[in-house]
């Protein structure tokens, strides 16, 4: 799996958009970008994934650059419950390819 | 099916005892993964199983740890002769078979093992 680089921590004001960047400059053509988050003491939670097009679901939006070397996860209206560690992972979507978690970004949403 | 079910949620063992952690995957999921998270650290892959088969155990300590996923029943992670360093959160995840796992894994809520 391609290596990803994320900032260690970020702050965001409640109600504002949280933009979490991820660099994956060595991503290969068949690797997808996945985002998970882990709220304190809970199991990781799937957020969104994409290959090359921008994606949106009820939780977030994923913006992938045209060269696919970086992406941004956007939480449009962050709430206190979005405080968590956010993991950007690139992988081929095959059950045999384990999810490899790096350090992630610790997002703190402040009132 | 409410998702991936792990039990117990909390487990306390004395040094030298055995710990058994159980994981029931989501309905229709035939692949199970175990991860360990030490206090204040990231998630580390331990083992990947399909029914009655261990596919990848490259992250599992060579001694005292074993895992199984029998034809019937939950997957079991077994830790023999526990030591204080085994205190951690153990998470189980499940997925669809290869080629259908586009959405990645679904994780359980974890078992928090405390060795006293």
PDB file of C-alpha atoms in Angstrom:
ATOM      1  CA  UNK A   1       0.000   0.000   0.000  1.00  0.00           C
ATOM      2  CA  UNK A   2       1.145   3.548  -0.764  1.00  0.00           C
ATOM      3  CA  UNK A   3       2.454   5.600   2.134  1.00  0.00           C
ATOM      4  CA  UNK A   4       0.340   8.530   3.278  1.00  0.00           C
ATOM      5  CA  UNK A   5       1.316  11.691   5.120  1.00  0.00           C
ATOM      6  CA  UNK A   6      -1.119  13.579   7.341  1.00  0.00           C
ATOM      7  CA  UNK A   7      -0.704  16.432   9.816  1.00  0.00           C
ATOM      8  CA  UNK A   8      -0.491  15.179  13.369  1.00  0.00           C
ATOM      9  CA  UNK A   9      -3.257  17.404  14.681  1.00  0.00           C
ATOM     10  CA  UNK A  10      -5.733  20.092  13.678  1.00  0.00           C
ATOM     11  CA  UNK A  11      -8.289  22.293  15.388  1.00  0.00           C
ATOM     12  CA  UNK A  12     -11.636  23.383  13.995  1.00  0.00           C
ATOM     13  CA  UNK A  13     -14.371  25.623  15.343  1.00  0.00           C
ATOM     14  CA  UNK A  14     -17.754  24.015  15.846  1.00  0.00           C
ATOM     15  CA  UNK A  15     -20.050  24.664  12.889  1.00  0.00           C
ATOM     16  CA  UNK A  16     -17.202  25.431  10.517  1.00  0.00           C
ATOM     17  CA  UNK A  17     -15.873  23.160   7.788  1.00  0.00           C
ATOM     18  CA  UNK A  18     -13.001  20.873   8.736  1.00  0.00           C
ATOM     19  CA  UNK A  19     -10.567  20.235   5.880  1.00  0.00           C
ATOM     20  CA  UNK A  20      -8.190  17.358   6.521  1.00  0.00           C
ATOM     21  CA  UNK A  21      -5.366  16.942   3.998  1.00  0.00           C
ATOM     22  CA  UNK A  22      -3.557  13.786   3.006  1.00  0.00           C
ATOM     23  CA  UNK A  23      -0.547  13.314   0.736  1.00  0.00           C
ATOM     24  CA  UNK A  24      -0.136  10.041  -1.154  1.00  0.00           C
ATOM     25  CA  UNK A  25       2.363  10.891  -3.863  1.00  0.00           C
ATOM     26  CA  UNK A  26       3.272   7.254  -4.610  1.00  0.00           C
ATOM     27  CA  UNK A  27      -0.295   6.052  -5.119  1.00  0.00           C
ATOM     28  CA  UNK A  28      -0.699   3.553  -7.948  1.00  0.00           C
ATOM     29  CA  UNK A  29      -3.429   3.557 -10.565  1.00  0.00           C
ATOM     30  CA  UNK A  30      -5.571   0.858  -8.958  1.00  0.00           C
ATOM     31  CA  UNK A  31      -5.335   2.093  -5.380  1.00  0.00           C
ATOM     32  CA  UNK A  32      -8.303   3.786  -3.769  1.00  0.00           C
ATOM     33  CA  UNK A  33      -8.207   6.481  -1.099  1.00  0.00           C
ATOM     34  CA  UNK A  34     -10.080   5.515   2.068  1.00  0.00           C
ATOM     35  CA  UNK A  35     -10.862   7.593   5.127  1.00  0.00           C
ATOM     36  CA  UNK A  36     -11.654   6.143   8.533  1.00  0.00           C
ATOM     37  CA  UNK A  37     -11.972   7.791  11.898  1.00  0.00           C
ATOM     38  CA  UNK A  38     -11.639   6.575  15.460  1.00  0.00           C
ATOM     39  CA  UNK A  39     -13.565   8.353  18.140  1.00  0.00           C
ATOM     40  CA  UNK A  40     -12.017   7.863  21.551  1.00  0.00           C
ATOM     41  CA  UNK A  41     -12.190   4.247  22.767  1.00  0.00           C
ATOM     42  CA  UNK A  42     -14.353   3.136  19.845  1.00  0.00           C
ATOM     43  CA  UNK A  43     -13.614   0.971  16.822  1.00  0.00           C
ATOM     44  CA  UNK A  44     -12.581   2.678  13.590  1.00  0.00           C
ATOM     45  CA  UNK A  45     -15.490   3.897  11.480  1.00  0.00           C
ATOM     46  CA  UNK A  46     -15.542   3.996   7.686  1.00  0.00           C
ATOM     47  CA  UNK A  47     -16.215   7.482   6.323  1.00  0.00           C
ATOM     48  CA  UNK A  48     -15.737   7.559   2.558  1.00  0.00           C
ATOM     49  CA  UNK A  49     -13.577   6.294  -0.260  1.00  0.00           C
ATOM     50  CA  UNK A  50     -12.747   7.279  -3.828  1.00  0.00           C
ATOM     51  CA  UNK A  51     -10.589   6.443  -6.833  1.00  0.00           C
ATOM     52  CA  UNK A  52     -10.249   9.643  -8.840  1.00  0.00           C
ATOM     53  CA  UNK A  53     -13.554  11.462  -8.818  1.00  0.00           C
ATOM     54  CA  UNK A  54     -14.732  13.617  -5.950  1.00  0.00           C
ATOM     55  CA  UNK A  55     -17.178  11.823  -3.693  1.00  0.00           C
ATOM     56  CA  UNK A  56     -19.824  12.943  -1.228  1.00  0.00           C
ATOM     57  CA  UNK A  57     -21.970  11.062   1.246  1.00  0.00           C
ATOM     58  CA  UNK A  58     -23.979  11.911   4.333  1.00  0.00           C
ATOM     59  CA  UNK A  59     -20.852  12.145   6.450  1.00  0.00           C
ATOM     60  CA  UNK A  60     -18.287  13.964   4.339  1.00  0.00           C
ATOM     61  CA  UNK A  61     -16.859  14.949   0.974  1.00  0.00           C
ATOM     62  CA  UNK A  62     -13.641  13.664  -0.532  1.00  0.00           C
ATOM     63  CA  UNK A  63     -11.698  15.830  -2.962  1.00  0.00           C
ATOM     64  CA  UNK A  64      -8.939  14.057  -4.901  1.00  0.00           C
ATOM     65  CA  UNK A  65      -6.491  16.103  -6.971  1.00  0.00           C
ATOM     66  CA  UNK A  66      -6.295  15.426 -10.684  1.00  0.00           C
ATOM     67  CA  UNK A  67      -2.852  13.794 -10.353  1.00  0.00           C
ATOM     68  CA  UNK A  68      -4.204  11.745  -7.388  1.00  0.00           C
ATOM     69  CA  UNK A  69      -1.163  12.588  -5.294  1.00  0.00           C
ATOM     70  CA  UNK A  70      -3.202  14.198  -2.548  1.00  0.00           C
ATOM     71  CA  UNK A  71      -6.722  14.419  -1.218  1.00  0.00           C
ATOM     72  CA  UNK A  72      -8.798  16.360   1.287  1.00  0.00           C
ATOM     73  CA  UNK A  73     -11.555  15.104   3.522  1.00  0.00           C
ATOM     74  CA  UNK A  74     -14.151  17.785   4.205  1.00  0.00           C
ATOM     75  CA  UNK A  75     -16.566  17.708   7.124  1.00  0.00           C
ATOM     76  CA  UNK A  76     -18.864  20.552   6.065  1.00  0.00           C
ATOM     77  CA  UNK A  77     -20.239  21.519   9.482  1.00  0.00           C
ATOM     78  CA  UNK A  78     -18.055  20.058  12.203  1.00  0.00           C
ATOM     79  CA  UNK A  79     -19.651  19.214  15.544  1.00  0.00           C
ATOM     80  CA  UNK A  80     -18.067  18.342  18.871  1.00  0.00           C
ATOM     81  CA  UNK A  81     -18.846  14.695  18.138  1.00  0.00           C
ATOM     82  CA  UNK A  82     -16.515  14.835  15.139  1.00  0.00           C
ATOM     83  CA  UNK A  83     -13.538  15.094  17.486  1.00  0.00           C
ATOM     84  CA  UNK A  84     -11.536  11.991  16.581  1.00  0.00           C
ATOM     85  CA  UNK A  85      -8.403  10.660  14.906  1.00  0.00           C
ATOM     86  CA  UNK A  86      -8.853  10.599  11.136  1.00  0.00           C
ATOM     87  CA  UNK A  87      -6.930   8.089   9.046  1.00  0.00           C
ATOM     88  CA  UNK A  88      -6.211   8.371   5.334  1.00  0.00           C
ATOM     89  CA  UNK A  89      -5.367   4.995   3.804  1.00  0.00           C
ATOM     90  CA  UNK A  90      -4.644   4.017   0.219  1.00  0.00           C
ATOM     91  CA  UNK A  91      -5.114   0.428  -0.840  1.00  0.00           C
ATOM     92  CA  UNK A  92      -6.327  -1.888  -3.531  1.00  0.00           C
ATOM     93  CA  UNK A  93      -9.858  -2.925  -2.490  1.00  0.00           C
ATOM     94  CA  UNK A  94      -9.088  -6.595  -2.082  1.00  0.00           C
ATOM     95  CA  UNK A  95      -9.972  -8.474   1.083  1.00  0.00           C
ATOM     96  CA  UNK A  96      -6.424  -9.790   1.200  1.00  0.00           C
ATOM     97  CA  UNK A  97      -4.972  -6.305   1.413  1.00  0.00           C
ATOM     98  CA  UNK A  98      -5.023  -5.283   5.031  1.00  0.00           C
ATOM     99  CA  UNK A  99      -5.920  -1.791   6.121  1.00  0.00           C
ATOM    100  CA  UNK A 100      -2.670  -0.293   7.393  1.00  0.00           C
ATOM    101  CA  UNK A 101      -3.216   2.547   9.837  1.00  0.00           C
ATOM    102  CA  UNK A 102      -0.633   5.288  10.196  1.00  0.00           C
ATOM    103  CA  UNK A 103      -0.657   7.999  12.821  1.00  0.00           C
ATOM    104  CA  UNK A 104      -3.651   9.867  11.412  1.00  0.00           C
ATOM    105  CA  UNK A 105      -4.746  13.422  12.187  1.00  0.00           C
ATOM    106  CA  UNK A 106      -6.151  14.176  15.615  1.00  0.00           C
ATOM    107  CA  UNK A 107      -8.998  16.622  14.929  1.00  0.00           C
ATOM    108  CA  UNK A 108     -10.185  18.665  17.865  1.00  0.00           C
ATOM    109  CA  UNK A 109     -13.499  20.465  17.304  1.00  0.00           C
ATOM    110  CA  UNK A 110     -13.817  23.359  19.726  1.00  0.00           C
ATOM    111  CA  UNK A 111     -16.961  25.223  20.802  1.00  0.00           C
TER     112      UNK A 111
ATOM    113  CA  UNK B   1     -27.436  -7.922  12.362  1.00  0.00           C
ATOM    114  CA  UNK B   2     -26.206  -4.924  14.296  1.00  0.00           C
ATOM    115  CA  UNK B   3     -22.715  -5.201  12.871  1.00  0.00           C
ATOM    116  CA  UNK B   4     -19.524  -6.792  14.075  1.00  0.00           C
ATOM    117  CA  UNK B   5     -20.076  -8.049  17.607  1.00  0.00           C
ATOM    118  CA  UNK B   6     -17.198  -8.421  20.025  1.00  0.00           C
ATOM    119  CA  UNK B   7     -17.354  -9.766  23.531  1.00  0.00           C
ATOM    120  CA  UNK B   8     -16.584  -9.249  26.221  1.00  0.00           C
ATOM    121  CA  UNK B   9     -16.256  -5.449  26.053  1.00  0.00           C
ATOM    122  CA  UNK B  10     -13.929  -5.482  29.040  1.00  0.00           C
ATOM    123  CA  UNK B  11     -11.817  -8.351  30.306  1.00  0.00           C
ATOM    124  CA  UNK B  12      -9.573  -8.427  33.343  1.00  0.00           C
ATOM    125  CA  UNK B  13      -7.045 -11.211  33.750  1.00  0.00           C
ATOM    126  CA  UNK B  14      -4.272 -11.905  36.226  1.00  0.00           C
ATOM    127  CA  UNK B  15      -0.788 -12.499  34.891  1.00  0.00           C
ATOM    128  CA  UNK B  16      -0.453 -16.075  33.696  1.00  0.00           C
ATOM    129  CA  UNK B  17      -4.142 -16.614  32.946  1.00  0.00           C
ATOM    130  CA  UNK B  18      -5.667 -17.140  29.522  1.00  0.00           C
ATOM    131  CA  UNK B  19      -7.734 -14.550  27.670  1.00  0.00           C
ATOM    132  CA  UNK B  20     -10.324 -15.460  25.037  1.00  0.00           C
ATOM    133  CA  UNK B  21     -11.741 -12.736  22.857  1.00  0.00           C
ATOM    134  CA  UNK B  22     -14.696 -13.432  20.586  1.00  0.00           C
ATOM    135  CA  UNK B  23     -15.777 -11.797  17.359  1.00  0.00           C
ATOM    136  CA  UNK B  24     -18.911 -12.432  15.314  1.00  0.00           C
ATOM    137  CA  UNK B  25     -18.637 -10.873  11.842  1.00  0.00           C
ATOM    138  CA  UNK B  26     -21.387  -9.054  10.017  1.00  0.00           C
ATOM    139  CA  UNK B  27     -23.908 -11.261   8.270  1.00  0.00           C
ATOM    140  CA  UNK B  28     -22.549 -12.292   4.900  1.00  0.00           C
ATOM    141  CA  UNK B  29     -18.951 -11.416   5.779  1.00  0.00           C
ATOM    142  CA  UNK B  30     -16.578 -14.342   5.567  1.00  0.00           C
ATOM    143  CA  UNK B  31     -13.303 -12.542   6.285  1.00  0.00           C
ATOM    144  CA  UNK B  32     -12.180 -11.541   9.764  1.00  0.00           C
ATOM    145  CA  UNK B  33      -9.253  -9.365  10.838  1.00  0.00           C
ATOM    146  CA  UNK B  34      -7.859  -8.748  14.301  1.00  0.00           C
ATOM    147  CA  UNK B  35      -6.054  -5.543  15.282  1.00  0.00           C
ATOM    148  CA  UNK B  36      -4.404  -4.518  18.529  1.00  0.00           C
ATOM    149  CA  UNK B  37      -4.133  -1.001  19.878  1.00  0.00           C
ATOM    150  CA  UNK B  38      -1.769  -0.427  22.774  1.00  0.00           C
ATOM    151  CA  UNK B  39      -2.484   2.579  25.028  1.00  0.00           C
ATOM    152  CA  UNK B  40      -1.834   5.860  23.202  1.00  0.00           C
ATOM    153  CA  UNK B  41      -0.665   4.015  20.072  1.00  0.00           C
ATOM    154  CA  UNK B  42      -2.057   3.239  16.631  1.00  0.00           C
ATOM    155  CA  UNK B  43      -3.868   0.173  15.363  1.00  0.00           C
ATOM    156  CA  UNK B  44      -1.606  -2.723  14.417  1.00  0.00           C
ATOM    157  CA  UNK B  45      -2.725  -5.622  12.245  1.00  0.00           C
ATOM    158  CA  UNK B  46      -2.422  -9.036  13.854  1.00  0.00           C
ATOM    159  CA  UNK B  47      -4.149 -11.740  11.804  1.00  0.00           C
ATOM    160  CA  UNK B  48      -6.504 -12.292   8.873  1.00  0.00           C
ATOM    161  CA  UNK B  49      -8.761 -15.336   8.748  1.00  0.00           C
ATOM    162  CA  UNK B  50     -11.372 -16.905   6.555  1.00  0.00           C
ATOM    163  CA  UNK B  51     -13.622 -19.736   7.707  1.00  0.00           C
ATOM    164  CA  UNK B  52     -11.354 -22.553   8.967  1.00  0.00           C
ATOM    165  CA  UNK B  53      -8.247 -20.907   7.479  1.00  0.00           C
ATOM    166  CA  UNK B  54      -5.586 -18.504   8.672  1.00  0.00           C
ATOM    167  CA  UNK B  55      -4.622 -16.415   5.654  1.00  0.00           C
ATOM    168  CA  UNK B  56      -2.086 -13.998   7.121  1.00  0.00           C
ATOM    169  CA  UNK B  57      -0.736 -14.014  10.663  1.00  0.00           C
ATOM    170  CA  UNK B  58       2.282 -11.838  10.000  1.00  0.00           C
ATOM    171  CA  UNK B  59       1.321  -9.385  12.751  1.00  0.00           C
ATOM    172  CA  UNK B  60       0.712 -11.963  15.433  1.00  0.00           C
ATOM    173  CA  UNK B  61       3.328 -12.533  18.153  1.00  0.00           C
ATOM    174  CA  UNK B  62       4.916 -15.941  17.636  1.00  0.00           C
ATOM    175  CA  UNK B  63       4.269 -17.171  21.163  1.00  0.00           C
ATOM    176  CA  UNK B  64       1.169 -17.289  23.368  1.00  0.00           C
ATOM    177  CA  UNK B  65      -1.177 -15.844  20.707  1.00  0.00           C
ATOM    178  CA  UNK B  66      -3.457 -17.883  18.455  1.00  0.00           C
ATOM    179  CA  UNK B  67      -6.581 -17.246  16.410  1.00  0.00           C
ATOM    180  CA  UNK B  68      -9.257 -19.353  14.818  1.00  0.00           C
ATOM    181  CA  UNK B  69     -12.408 -18.882  12.796  1.00  0.00           C
ATOM    182  CA  UNK B  70     -14.308 -22.175  12.868  1.00  0.00           C
ATOM    183  CA  UNK B  71     -16.941 -23.265  10.380  1.00  0.00           C
ATOM    184  CA  UNK B  72     -19.606 -22.528  12.976  1.00  0.00           C
ATOM    185  CA  UNK B  73     -19.423 -19.821  15.612  1.00  0.00           C
ATOM    186  CA  UNK B  74     -17.367 -16.716  16.190  1.00  0.00           C
ATOM    187  CA  UNK B  75     -13.719 -16.050  15.576  1.00  0.00           C
ATOM    188  CA  UNK B  76     -11.613 -16.452  18.718  1.00  0.00           C
ATOM    189  CA  UNK B  77      -8.379 -14.666  19.598  1.00  0.00           C
ATOM    190  CA  UNK B  78      -6.655 -16.558  22.380  1.00  0.00           C
ATOM    191  CA  UNK B  79      -3.836 -15.236  24.512  1.00  0.00           C
ATOM    192  CA  UNK B  80      -2.181 -17.736  26.816  1.00  0.00           C
ATOM    193  CA  UNK B  81      -0.226 -16.833  29.964  1.00  0.00           C
ATOM    194  CA  UNK B  82      -1.040 -13.151  29.673  1.00  0.00           C
ATOM    195  CA  UNK B  83       1.488 -10.522  30.728  1.00  0.00           C
ATOM    196  CA  UNK B  84       0.991  -6.847  31.583  1.00  0.00           C
ATOM    197  CA  UNK B  85       2.210  -5.856  28.116  1.00  0.00           C
ATOM    198  CA  UNK B  86      -0.808  -7.598  26.596  1.00  0.00           C
ATOM    199  CA  UNK B  87      -3.077  -4.932  28.100  1.00  0.00           C
ATOM    200  CA  UNK B  88      -4.618  -3.243  25.075  1.00  0.00           C
ATOM    201  CA  UNK B  89      -7.768  -2.788  23.033  1.00  0.00           C
ATOM    202  CA  UNK B  90      -8.318  -5.611  20.569  1.00  0.00           C
ATOM    203  CA  UNK B  91     -10.489  -4.812  17.582  1.00  0.00           C
ATOM    204  CA  UNK B  92     -12.055  -7.215  15.157  1.00  0.00           C
ATOM    205  CA  UNK B  93     -13.176  -6.267  11.655  1.00  0.00           C
ATOM    206  CA  UNK B  94     -14.962  -8.179   8.924  1.00  0.00           C
ATOM    207  CA  UNK B  95     -15.344  -7.790   5.195  1.00  0.00           C
ATOM    208  CA  UNK B  96     -16.939  -9.312   2.147  1.00  0.00           C
ATOM    209  CA  UNK B  97     -14.936 -11.763   0.035  1.00  0.00           C
ATOM    210  CA  UNK B  98     -12.286 -10.572  -2.370  1.00  0.00           C
ATOM    211  CA  UNK B  99     -13.586  -8.495  -5.198  1.00  0.00           C
ATOM    212  CA  UNK B 100     -16.559  -7.346  -3.195  1.00  0.00           C
ATOM    213  CA  UNK B 101     -14.735  -5.484  -0.426  1.00  0.00           C
ATOM    214  CA  UNK B 102     -14.831  -2.055  -2.049  1.00  0.00           C
ATOM    215  CA  UNK B 103     -16.220  -0.506   1.101  1.00  0.00           C
ATOM    216  CA  UNK B 104     -13.408  -1.852   3.231  1.00  0.00           C
ATOM    217  CA  UNK B 105     -13.927  -3.256   6.659  1.00  0.00           C
ATOM    218  CA  UNK B 106     -16.540  -2.920   9.372  1.00  0.00           C
ATOM    219  CA  UNK B 107     -15.041  -2.804  12.846  1.00  0.00           C
ATOM    220  CA  UNK B 108     -16.446  -3.953  16.141  1.00  0.00           C
ATOM    221  CA  UNK B 109     -16.375  -1.929  19.346  1.00  0.00           C
ATOM    222  CA  UNK B 110     -13.384  -3.794  20.672  1.00  0.00           C
ATOM    223  CA  UNK B 111     -12.409  -5.745  23.773  1.00  0.00           C
ATOM    224  CA  UNK B 112     -10.341  -3.927  26.349  1.00  0.00           C
ATOM    225  CA  UNK B 113      -8.020  -6.366  28.039  1.00  0.00           C
ATOM    226  CA  UNK B 114      -6.442  -5.390  31.335  1.00  0.00           C
ATOM    227  CA  UNK B 115      -3.817  -7.654  32.851  1.00  0.00           C
ATOM    228  CA  UNK B 116      -3.278  -7.153  36.576  1.00  0.00           C
TER     229      UNK B 116
END
